[in-house]
CSV table of C-alpha atoms in Angstrom, one decimal:
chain,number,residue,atom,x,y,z
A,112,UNK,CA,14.3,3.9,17.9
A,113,UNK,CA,16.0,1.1,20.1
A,114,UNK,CA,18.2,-0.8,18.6
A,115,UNK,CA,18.5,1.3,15.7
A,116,UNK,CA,21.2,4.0,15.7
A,117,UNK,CA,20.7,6.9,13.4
A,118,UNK,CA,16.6,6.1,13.5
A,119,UNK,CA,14.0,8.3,14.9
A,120,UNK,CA,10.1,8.1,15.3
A,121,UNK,CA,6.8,9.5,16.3
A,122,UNK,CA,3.3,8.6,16.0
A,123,UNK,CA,0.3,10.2,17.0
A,124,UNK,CA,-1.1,7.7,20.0
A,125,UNK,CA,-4.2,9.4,19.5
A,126,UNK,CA,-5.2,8.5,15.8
A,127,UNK,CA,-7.3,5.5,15.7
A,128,UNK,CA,-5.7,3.4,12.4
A,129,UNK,CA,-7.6,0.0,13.1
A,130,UNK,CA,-9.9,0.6,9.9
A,131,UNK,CA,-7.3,1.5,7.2
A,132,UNK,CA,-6.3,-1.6,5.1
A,133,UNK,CA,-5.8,0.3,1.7
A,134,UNK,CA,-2.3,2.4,1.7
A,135,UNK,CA,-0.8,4.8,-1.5
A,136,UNK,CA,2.8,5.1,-1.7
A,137,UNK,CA,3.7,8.4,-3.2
A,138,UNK,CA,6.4,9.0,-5.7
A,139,UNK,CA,9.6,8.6,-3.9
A,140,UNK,CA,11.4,11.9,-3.5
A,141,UNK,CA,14.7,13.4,-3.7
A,142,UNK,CA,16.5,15.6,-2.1
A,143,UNK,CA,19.9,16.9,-3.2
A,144,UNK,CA,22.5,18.3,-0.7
A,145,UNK,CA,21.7,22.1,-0.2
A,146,UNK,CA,25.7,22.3,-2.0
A,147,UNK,CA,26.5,19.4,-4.4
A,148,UNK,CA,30.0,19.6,-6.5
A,149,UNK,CA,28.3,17.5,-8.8
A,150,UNK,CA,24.9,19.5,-10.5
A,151,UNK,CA,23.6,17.2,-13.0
A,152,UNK,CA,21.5,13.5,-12.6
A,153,UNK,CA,20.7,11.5,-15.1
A,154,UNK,CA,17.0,11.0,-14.4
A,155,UNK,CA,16.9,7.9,-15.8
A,156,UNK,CA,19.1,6.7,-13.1
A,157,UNK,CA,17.5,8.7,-10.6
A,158,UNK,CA,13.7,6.8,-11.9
A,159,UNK,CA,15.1,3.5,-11.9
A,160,UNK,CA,16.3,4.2,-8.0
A,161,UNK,CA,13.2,5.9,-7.1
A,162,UNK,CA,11.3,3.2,-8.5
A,163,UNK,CA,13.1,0.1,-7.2
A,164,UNK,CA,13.0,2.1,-3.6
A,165,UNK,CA,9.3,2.4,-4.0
A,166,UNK,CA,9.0,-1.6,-4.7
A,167,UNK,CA,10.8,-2.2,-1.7
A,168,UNK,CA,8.2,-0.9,0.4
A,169,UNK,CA,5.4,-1.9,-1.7
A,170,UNK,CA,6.5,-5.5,-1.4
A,171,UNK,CA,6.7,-5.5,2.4
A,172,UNK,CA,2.9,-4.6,2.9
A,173,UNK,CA,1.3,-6.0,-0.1
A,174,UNK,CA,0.9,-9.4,1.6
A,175,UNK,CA,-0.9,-7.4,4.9
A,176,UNK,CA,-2.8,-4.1,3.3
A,177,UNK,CA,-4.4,-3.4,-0.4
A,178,UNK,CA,-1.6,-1.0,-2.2
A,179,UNK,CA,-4.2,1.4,-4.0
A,180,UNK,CA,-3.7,4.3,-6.6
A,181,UNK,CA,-5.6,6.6,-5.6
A,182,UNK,CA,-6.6,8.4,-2.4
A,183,UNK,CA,-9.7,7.7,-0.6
A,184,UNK,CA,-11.7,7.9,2.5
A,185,UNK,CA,-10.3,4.2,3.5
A,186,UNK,CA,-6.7,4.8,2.3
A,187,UNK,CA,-3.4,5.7,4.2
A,188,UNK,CA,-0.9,8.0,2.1
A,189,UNK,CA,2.6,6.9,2.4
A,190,UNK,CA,5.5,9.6,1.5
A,191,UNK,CA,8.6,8.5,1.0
A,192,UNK,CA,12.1,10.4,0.4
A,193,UNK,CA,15.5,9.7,-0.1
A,194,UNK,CA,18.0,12.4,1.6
A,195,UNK,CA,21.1,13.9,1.5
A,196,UNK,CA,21.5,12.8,-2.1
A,197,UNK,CA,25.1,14.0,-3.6
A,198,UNK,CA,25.3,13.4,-7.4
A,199,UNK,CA,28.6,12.5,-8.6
A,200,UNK,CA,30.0,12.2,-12.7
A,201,UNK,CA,28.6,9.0,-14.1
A,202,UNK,CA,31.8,7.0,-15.0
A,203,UNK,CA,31.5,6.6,-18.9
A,204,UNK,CA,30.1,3.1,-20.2
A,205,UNK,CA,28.8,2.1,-16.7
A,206,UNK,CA,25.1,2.1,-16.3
A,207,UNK,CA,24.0,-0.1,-13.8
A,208,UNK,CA,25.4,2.4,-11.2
A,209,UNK,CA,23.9,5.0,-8.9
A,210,UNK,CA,25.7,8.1,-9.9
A,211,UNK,CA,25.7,9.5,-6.3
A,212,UNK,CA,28.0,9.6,-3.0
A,213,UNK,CA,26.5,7.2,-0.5
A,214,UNK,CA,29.3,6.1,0.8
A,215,UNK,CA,31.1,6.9,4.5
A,216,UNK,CA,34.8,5.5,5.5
A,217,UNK,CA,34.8,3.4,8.1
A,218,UNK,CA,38.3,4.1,9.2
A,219,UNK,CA,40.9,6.1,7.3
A,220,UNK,CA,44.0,5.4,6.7
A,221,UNK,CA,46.9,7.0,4.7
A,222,UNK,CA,47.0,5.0,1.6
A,223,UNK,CA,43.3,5.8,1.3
A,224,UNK,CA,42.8,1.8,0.8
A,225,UNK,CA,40.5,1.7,3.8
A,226,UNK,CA,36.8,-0.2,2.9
A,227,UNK,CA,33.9,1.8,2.1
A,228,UNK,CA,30.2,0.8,4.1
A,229,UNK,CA,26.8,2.2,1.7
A,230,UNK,CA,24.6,4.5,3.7
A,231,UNK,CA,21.5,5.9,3.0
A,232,UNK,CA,19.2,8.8,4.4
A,233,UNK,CA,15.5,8.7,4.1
A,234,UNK,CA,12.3,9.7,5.2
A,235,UNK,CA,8.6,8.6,5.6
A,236,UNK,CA,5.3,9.7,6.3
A,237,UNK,CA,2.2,8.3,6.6
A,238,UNK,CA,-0.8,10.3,6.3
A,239,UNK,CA,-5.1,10.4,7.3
A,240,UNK,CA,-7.4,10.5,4.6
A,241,UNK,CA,-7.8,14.1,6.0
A,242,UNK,CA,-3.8,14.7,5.2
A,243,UNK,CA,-2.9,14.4,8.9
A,244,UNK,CA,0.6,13.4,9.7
A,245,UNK,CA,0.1,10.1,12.2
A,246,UNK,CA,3.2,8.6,11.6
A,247,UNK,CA,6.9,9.6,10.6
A,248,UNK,CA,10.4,8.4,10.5
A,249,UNK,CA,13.9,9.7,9.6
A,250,UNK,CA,16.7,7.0,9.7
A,251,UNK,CA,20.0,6.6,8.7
A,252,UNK,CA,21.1,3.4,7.2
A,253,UNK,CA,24.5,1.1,6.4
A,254,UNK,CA,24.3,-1.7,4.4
A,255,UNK,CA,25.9,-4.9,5.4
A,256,UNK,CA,29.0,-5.0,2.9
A,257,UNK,CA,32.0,-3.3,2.8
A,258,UNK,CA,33.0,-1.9,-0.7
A,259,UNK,CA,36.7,-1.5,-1.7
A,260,UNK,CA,37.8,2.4,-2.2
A,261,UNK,CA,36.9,4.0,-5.6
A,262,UNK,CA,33.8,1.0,-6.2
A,263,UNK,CA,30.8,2.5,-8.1
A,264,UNK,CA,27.9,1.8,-5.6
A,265,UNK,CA,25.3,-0.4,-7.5
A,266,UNK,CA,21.2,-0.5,-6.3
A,267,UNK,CA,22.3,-4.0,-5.0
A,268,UNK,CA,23.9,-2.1,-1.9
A,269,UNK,CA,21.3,-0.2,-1.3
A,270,UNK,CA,18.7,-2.5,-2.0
A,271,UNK,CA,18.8,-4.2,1.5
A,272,UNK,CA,18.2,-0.8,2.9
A,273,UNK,CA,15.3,-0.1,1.5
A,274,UNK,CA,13.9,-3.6,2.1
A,275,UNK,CA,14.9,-3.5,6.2
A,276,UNK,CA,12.9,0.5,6.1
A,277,UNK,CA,9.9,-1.8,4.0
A,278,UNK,CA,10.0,-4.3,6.7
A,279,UNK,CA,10.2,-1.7,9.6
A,280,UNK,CA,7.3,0.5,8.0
A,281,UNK,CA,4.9,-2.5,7.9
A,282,UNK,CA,5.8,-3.8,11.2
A,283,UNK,CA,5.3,0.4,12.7
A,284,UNK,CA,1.8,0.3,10.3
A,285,UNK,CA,0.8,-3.3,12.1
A,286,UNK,CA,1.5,-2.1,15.4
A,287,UNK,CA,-0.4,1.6,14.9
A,288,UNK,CA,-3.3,-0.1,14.0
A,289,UNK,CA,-3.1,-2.4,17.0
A,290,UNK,CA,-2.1,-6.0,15.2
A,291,UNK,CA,1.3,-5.8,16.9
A,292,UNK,CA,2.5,-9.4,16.7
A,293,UNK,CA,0.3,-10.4,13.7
């Protein structure tokens, strides 16, 4: 995608979208690192970030398309993941933390000191009525703050990821449908 490192997209130019204003959002997935030190999640946690995630995207095309429940001969399936997840122990007492490593360095240095940059993985689908992929995107994210070394990463840091890939999938549904613009 231009402008956008670490994003990648393809749509089928041949699927004709212009009728579809009622979308589903799946479930957000997850998928663990094929090798994480870490084994367990607290699914709690893991609901609570699937669900905000979710929201995010739900938010950015309630105001264009009719979010529906169920699938239908009018209704365009959205699949969402989350990828590369690597749990990590829960610190005790703290609950308003993701327990997982999102984090990269952005420069290293020898005391270790150096600031920390959120980054997230995900995935997206969106689906025919007749189950046919017509649209998909894989894109690595950073967030816009820096976090010292050792900070807990919080939804708020990954919050305004999830609400730019919202934005992005609305304006890529808008312009498969032919309202580019609108």
């Amino acid at each position: 995608v231009d402008g956008l490192d670490g994003s990648y997209r393809w749509v089928d130019v041949n699927a004709n979208l212009r009728p579809y204003t009622k979308v589903m959002i799946d479930p957000v997935q997850i998928f663990v690192t094929h090798d994480p030190g870490y084994k367990g999640m607290d699914p709690a946690a893991m609901g609570r970030m699937t669900d905000a995630f979710r929201m995010e995207f739900i938010g950015a095309l309630v105001s264009g398309y009719q979010v529906v429940n169920q699938p239908g001969p009018d209704v365009l399936r959205i699949r969402l993941a989350i990828t590369g997840i690597q749990p990590v122990p829960p610190a005790l007492g703290v609950t308003d933390f993701i327990p997982i490593k999102a984090v990269f360095n952005v420069a290293r240095d020898a005391a270790g000191s150096a600031p920390r940059v959120a980054e997230m993985s995900g995935e997206a689908e969106v689906l025919d009525p007749k189950g046919h992929v017509v649209g998909a995107a894989v894109s690595t994210r950073k967030a816009d703050k820096t976090l010292p070394q050792g900070e807990q990463i919080t939804w708020a840091q990954l919050q305004t990821i999830a609400a730019a890939w919202g934005k992005n999938l609305r304006q890529n549904l808008d312009r498969m449908r032919g309202y580019a613009g609108q």
